[in-house]
Amino acid sequence: MFSQRIKHLRLKQELTQKDLSDYLNVTPKTISFYELGQRMPPADVLIKLSHKFSVTVDYLLGLTDNPNNQTNTLINDFSKEELKLFNMYHKLPENEAKHKIAMRIEIAYEDMLEKEKSKLNMREIS
């Protein structure tokens, strides 16, 4: 899977094996080995390839058919405070405290929805 994807991505960007080898600081023969499935690149080269082609390493390795990591896109939408809270929550052990926090968030969210619904009803009455 990797060999097919790297060749497809290289050709899609109209790069030669030499172009890609220069970018990765390897020989063109190494690129040929990758594309023929005779060798696998080390982790640092996989990361460079993922950056060069704007795809995830998981995509390059055939672990997903989604070339872009949608989770990262979602994470980029969070504020620093939201990420901080998420990380703190995530580090909590699965116990009563974590359950209470989740319930409080659900209650706050339901309250917000009720308030929005009340505002809409008030506008309809006016």
Coordinates of N, CA, C and O in Angstrom, one line a residue, residues 12-109:
K12 N 1.4 12.8 -8.8 CA 0.3 13.9 -8.7 C 0.9 15.3 -8.6 O 0.4 16.2 -9.1
Q13 N 2.1 15.4 -7.9 CA 2.7 16.7 -7.7 C 3.8 16.9 -8.8 O 4.5 17.8 -8.7
E14 N 3.8 16.0 -9.8 CA 4.7 16.1 -10.9 C 6.2 16.2 -10.5 O 7.0 17.0 -11.0
L15 N 6.5 15.3 -9.5 CA 7.9 15.3 -9.0 C 8.6 14.1 -9.6 O 8.0 13.0 -9.8
T16 N 9.8 14.2 -9.9 CA 10.6 13.0 -10.3 C 11.2 12.3 -9.0 O 11.1 12.9 -7.9
Q17 N 11.7 11.1 -9.2 CA 12.3 10.5 -8.1 C 13.5 11.3 -7.5 O 13.7 11.4 -6.3
K18 N 14.2 11.9 -8.4 CA 15.3 12.8 -8.1 C 14.8 14.0 -7.2 O 15.4 14.3 -6.2
D19 N 13.7 14.6 -7.6 CA 13.1 15.7 -6.9 C 12.8 15.3 -5.4 O 13.2 16.0 -4.5
L20 N 12.1 14.2 -5.3 CA 11.7 13.7 -4.0 C 13.0 13.3 -3.2 O 13.0 13.5 -2.0
S21 N 13.9 12.7 -3.9 CA 15.1 12.2 -3.1 C 15.9 13.4 -2.6 O 16.4 13.4 -1.5
D22 N 15.9 14.5 -3.4 CA 16.6 15.7 -2.9 C 15.9 16.3 -1.7 O 16.6 16.7 -0.7
Y23 N 14.6 16.3 -1.7 CA 13.8 16.8 -0.6 C 14.1 16.0 0.7 O 14.2 16.5 1.8
L24 N 14.2 14.6 0.5 CA 14.3 13.7 1.7 C 15.8 13.5 2.0 O 16.0 12.8 3.0
N25 N 16.7 14.0 1.2 CA 18.1 13.7 1.5 C 18.5 12.3 1.4 O 19.2 11.7 2.3
V26 N 17.9 11.6 0.4 CA 18.2 10.2 0.1 C 18.6 10.1 -1.3 O 18.4 11.1 -2.1
T27 N 19.0 8.9 -1.8 CA 19.3 8.7 -3.2 C 18.0 8.4 -4.0 O 17.0 7.9 -3.4
P28 N 18.1 8.7 -5.3 CA 16.9 8.3 -6.1 C 16.6 6.8 -6.1 O 15.5 6.4 -6.2
K29 N 17.7 6.1 -5.9 CA 17.5 4.6 -5.8 C 16.7 4.2 -4.6 O 15.9 3.3 -4.7
T30 N 16.9 5.0 -3.5 CA 16.1 4.7 -2.3 C 14.6 5.0 -2.6 O 13.7 4.2 -2.2
I31 N 14.3 6.0 -3.3 CA 12.9 6.3 -3.7 C 12.4 5.2 -4.6 O 11.2 4.7 -4.4
S32 N 13.2 4.7 -5.5 CA 12.8 3.6 -6.3 C 12.5 2.3 -5.4 O 11.4 1.7 -5.7
F33 N 13.3 2.1 -4.5 CA 13.0 0.9 -3.5 C 11.7 1.1 -2.8 O 11.0 0.2 -2.6
Y34 N 11.4 2.3 -2.3 CA 10.2 2.6 -1.7 C 9.0 2.3 -2.6 O 8.0 1.7 -2.2
E35 N 9.1 2.8 -3.8 CA 8.0 2.7 -4.8 C 7.8 1.3 -5.3 O 6.7 0.9 -5.7
L36 N 8.8 0.5 -5.2 CA 8.7 -0.9 -5.6 C 8.4 -1.8 -4.4 O 8.2 -3.0 -4.6
G37 N 8.3 -1.2 -3.3 CA 7.9 -2.0 -2.1 C 9.1 -2.9 -1.5 O 8.9 -3.8 -0.8
Q38 N 10.3 -2.5 -1.9 CA 11.5 -3.3 -1.5 C 12.1 -2.8 -0.2 O 12.8 -3.5 0.5
R39 N 11.7 -1.6 0.2 CA 12.2 -1.0 1.5 C 11.1 -0.1 2.0 O 10.2 0.5 1.3
M40 N 11.1 0.0 3.3 CA 10.2 1.0 4.0 C 11.1 2.1 4.6 O 12.1 1.8 5.2
P41 N 10.6 3.3 4.6 CA 11.4 4.4 5.1 C 11.3 4.4 6.6 O 10.4 4.0 7.2
P42 N 12.3 5.0 7.3 CA 12.3 5.2 8.7 C 11.3 6.3 9.1 O 10.8 7.0 8.2
A43 N 11.0 6.3 10.4 CA 9.9 7.2 10.9 C 10.2 8.7 10.4 O 9.2 9.4 10.0
D44 N 11.4 9.2 10.5 CA 11.6 10.6 10.2 C 11.3 10.9 8.7 O 10.8 11.9 8.4
V45 N 11.6 9.9 7.8 CA 11.3 10.1 6.4 C 9.8 10.0 6.2 O 9.2 10.8 5.4
L46 N 9.1 9.1 6.9 CA 7.6 9.1 6.8 C 7.0 10.4 7.2 O 6.1 10.9 6.5
I47 N 7.5 11.0 8.2 CA 7.0 12.3 8.7 C 7.3 13.4 7.6 O 6.4 14.2 7.3
K48 N 8.5 13.4 7.0 CA 8.8 14.4 6.0 C 7.8 14.2 4.8 O 7.4 15.1 4.2
L49 N 7.6 12.9 4.4 CA 6.7 12.6 3.3 C 5.3 13.1 3.6 O 4.6 13.7 2.7
S50 N 4.8 12.9 4.8 CA 3.5 13.3 5.1 C 3.4 14.8 5.0 O 2.3 15.3 4.6
H51 N 4.4 15.5 5.4 CA 4.4 17.0 5.3 C 4.5 17.4 3.9 O 3.7 18.3 3.5
K52 N 5.3 16.8 3.1 CA 5.5 17.2 1.7 C 4.2 17.0 0.9 O 3.8 17.8 0.1
F53 N 3.5 15.9 1.2 CA 2.2 15.6 0.4 C 1.0 16.0 1.2 O -0.1 15.8 0.7
S54 N 1.1 16.6 2.3 CA 0.0 17.1 3.1 C -1.0 15.9 3.4 O -2.3 16.1 3.2
V55 N -0.5 14.8 3.8 CA -1.3 13.6 4.2 C -0.8 13.1 5.5 O 0.3 13.5 6.0
T56 N -1.6 12.2 6.2 CA -1.1 11.7 7.4 C -0.2 10.5 7.2 O -0.2 9.9 6.1
V57 N 0.6 10.2 8.2 CA 1.5 9.0 8.1 C 0.6 7.7 8.0 O 0.9 6.8 7.3
D58 N -0.5 7.7 8.7 CA -1.5 6.6 8.7 C -2.0 6.4 7.2 O -2.1 5.3 6.8
Y59 N -2.2 7.5 6.5 CA -2.6 7.3 5.1 C -1.5 6.7 4.3 O -1.7 5.8 3.5
L60 N -0.3 7.2 4.4 CA 0.9 6.7 3.7 C 1.0 5.2 3.9 O 1.3 4.4 3.0
L61 N 0.8 4.8 5.2 CA 1.0 3.3 5.5 C -0.2 2.5 5.2 O -0.2 1.3 5.4
G62 N -1.3 3.1 4.7 CA -2.5 2.3 4.4 C -3.3 2.0 5.5 O -4.2 1.1 5.4
L63 N -3.2 2.6 6.7 CA -4.0 2.4 7.9 C -5.3 3.1 7.8 O -6.2 2.7 8.5
T64 N -5.4 4.0 6.9 CA -6.7 4.7 6.6 C -6.7 5.1 5.2 O -5.7 5.3 4.5
D65 N -7.9 5.3 4.7 CA -8.1 5.8 3.3 C -8.3 7.3 3.3 O -8.5 7.9 2.2
N66 N -8.4 7.9 4.5 CA -8.6 9.3 4.6 C -7.2 10.0 4.6 O -6.4 9.9 5.6
P67 N -6.8 10.7 3.6 CA -5.5 11.3 3.5 C -5.3 12.4 4.5 O -4.2 12.7 4.9
N68 N -6.4 13.0 5.0 CA -6.2 14.1 5.9 C -6.8 13.7 7.3 O -7.8 13.0 7.4
N69 N -6.1 14.2 8.3 CA -6.6 13.9 9.7 C -7.6 14.9 10.1 O -7.3 16.0 10.5
Q70 N -8.9 14.5 10.0 CA -9.9 15.4 10.4 C -9.9 15.7 11.9 O -10.4 16.8 12.3
T71 N -9.4 14.8 12.7 CA -9.3 15.1 14.1 C -8.5 16.3 14.4 O -8.8 17.2 15.2
N72 N -7.3 16.4 13.7 CA -6.5 17.6 13.9 C -7.2 18.9 13.5 O -7.0 19.9 14.2
T73 N -8.0 18.8 12.5 CA -8.8 20.0 12.1 C -9.7 20.4 13.2 O -9.8 21.6 13.5
L74 N -10.4 19.5 13.8 CA -11.3 19.8 14.9 C -10.5 20.3 16.1 O -10.9 21.3 16.7
I75 N -9.4 19.8 16.4 CA -8.6 20.2 17.6 C -8.1 21.7 17.3 O -8.1 22.5 18.2
N76 N -7.8 22.0 16.1 CA -7.4 23.4 15.8 C -8.5 24.4 16.0 O -8.3 25.6 16.1
D77 N -9.8 23.9 16.0 CA -10.9 24.8 16.2 C -11.1 25.2 17.7 O -11.8 26.1 18.0
F78 N -10.5 24.4 18.6 CA -10.6 24.7 20.0 C -9.7 25.8 20.5 O -8.6 26.0 20.0
S79 N -10.2 26.6 21.5 CA -9.4 27.6 22.1 C -8.4 26.9 23.0 O -8.5 25.7 23.3
K80 N -7.4 27.7 23.4 CA -6.4 27.1 24.4 C -7.0 26.7 25.7 O -6.7 25.6 26.2
E81 N -8.0 27.4 26.1 CA -8.7 27.1 27.4 C -9.5 25.8 27.2 O -9.5 25.0 28.1
E82 N -10.2 25.7 26.1 CA -10.9 24.4 25.8 C -10.0 23.2 25.8 O -10.3 22.2 26.3
L83 N -8.8 23.4 25.1 CA -7.9 22.3 25.1 C -7.3 21.9 26.4 O -7.2 20.7 26.8
K84 N -7.1 23.0 27.2 CA -6.6 22.7 28.6 C -7.6 21.9 29.4 O -7.3 21.0 30.1
L85 N -8.9 22.3 29.3 CA -9.9 21.6 30.1 C -10.1 20.2 29.6 O -10.2 19.3 30.3
F86 N -10.0 20.0 28.3 CA -10.1 18.7 27.7 C -9.0 17.8 28.2 O -9.2 16.7 28.6
N87 N -7.8 18.3 28.1 CA -6.6 17.5 28.6 C -6.7 17.2 30.1 O -6.4 16.1 30.5
M88 N -7.2 18.1 30.9 CA -7.3 17.8 32.3 C -8.4 16.7 32.5 O -8.2 15.8 33.3
Y89 N -9.5 16.9 31.8 CA -10.6 15.9 31.9 C -10.1 14.5 31.5 O -10.3 13.5 32.1
H90 N -9.3 14.5 30.4 CA -8.8 13.2 29.8 C -7.9 12.5 30.7 O -7.8 11.3 30.7
K91 N -7.1 13.3 31.5 CA -6.2 12.7 32.4 C -6.8 12.1 33.7 O -6.2 11.4 34.4
L92 N -8.0 12.5 34.0 CA -8.7 12.0 35.2 C -8.9 10.5 35.0 O -9.2 10.0 33.9
P93 N -8.9 9.7 36.1 CA -9.2 8.3 36.0 C -10.7 8.2 35.8 O -11.5 9.0 36.1
E94 N -11.1 7.0 35.3 CA -12.5 6.7 35.1 C -13.1 6.5 36.5 O -12.9 5.4 37.1
N95 N -13.7 7.5 37.0 CA -14.3 7.3 38.3 C -15.5 8.3 38.5 O -15.9 8.9 37.5
E96 N -16.0 8.4 39.7 CA -17.1 9.2 40.0 C -16.9 10.7 39.6 O -17.8 11.3 39.1
A97 N -15.7 11.2 39.9 CA -15.5 12.6 39.6 C -15.6 12.9 38.1 O -16.2 13.9 37.7
K98 N -15.1 12.0 37.3 CA -15.2 12.2 35.8 C -16.7 12.1 35.4 O -17.1 12.9 34.5
H99 N -17.4 11.2 36.0 CA -18.8 11.1 35.7 C -19.6 12.3 36.1 O -20.5 12.8 35.3
K100 N -19.3 12.9 37.2 CA -20.0 14.1 37.7 C -19.7 15.3 36.8 O -20.6 16.1 36.5
I101 N -18.5 15.4 36.3 CA -18.1 16.5 35.4 C -18.9 16.4 34.1 O -19.5 17.3 33.6
A102 N -19.0 15.2 33.6 CA -19.7 14.9 32.3 C -21.2 15.3 32.5 O -21.8 15.9 31.7
M103 N -21.8 14.9 33.7 CA -23.2 15.2 33.9 C -23.4 16.7 34.1 O -24.4 17.2 33.6
R104 N -22.5 17.4 34.7 CA -22.6 18.9 34.9 C -22.6 19.6 33.5 O -23.3 20.5 33.3
I105 N -21.7 19.1 32.6 CA -21.6 19.7 31.3 C -23.0 19.4 30.5 O -23.5 20.3 29.9
E106 N -23.5 18.2 30.7 CA -24.8 17.9 30.0 C -25.9 18.8 30.5 O -26.7 19.3 29.8
I107 N -25.9 19.0 31.9 CA -27.0 19.9 32.5 C -26.8 21.3 32.0 O -27.8 22.0 31.6
A108 N -25.6 21.8 32.0 CA -25.3 23.2 31.5 C -25.8 23.3 30.1 O -26.4 24.4 29.7
Y109 N -25.5 22.3 29.2 CA -25.8 22.4 27.8 C -27.4 22.4 27.7 O -27.9 23.1 26.9

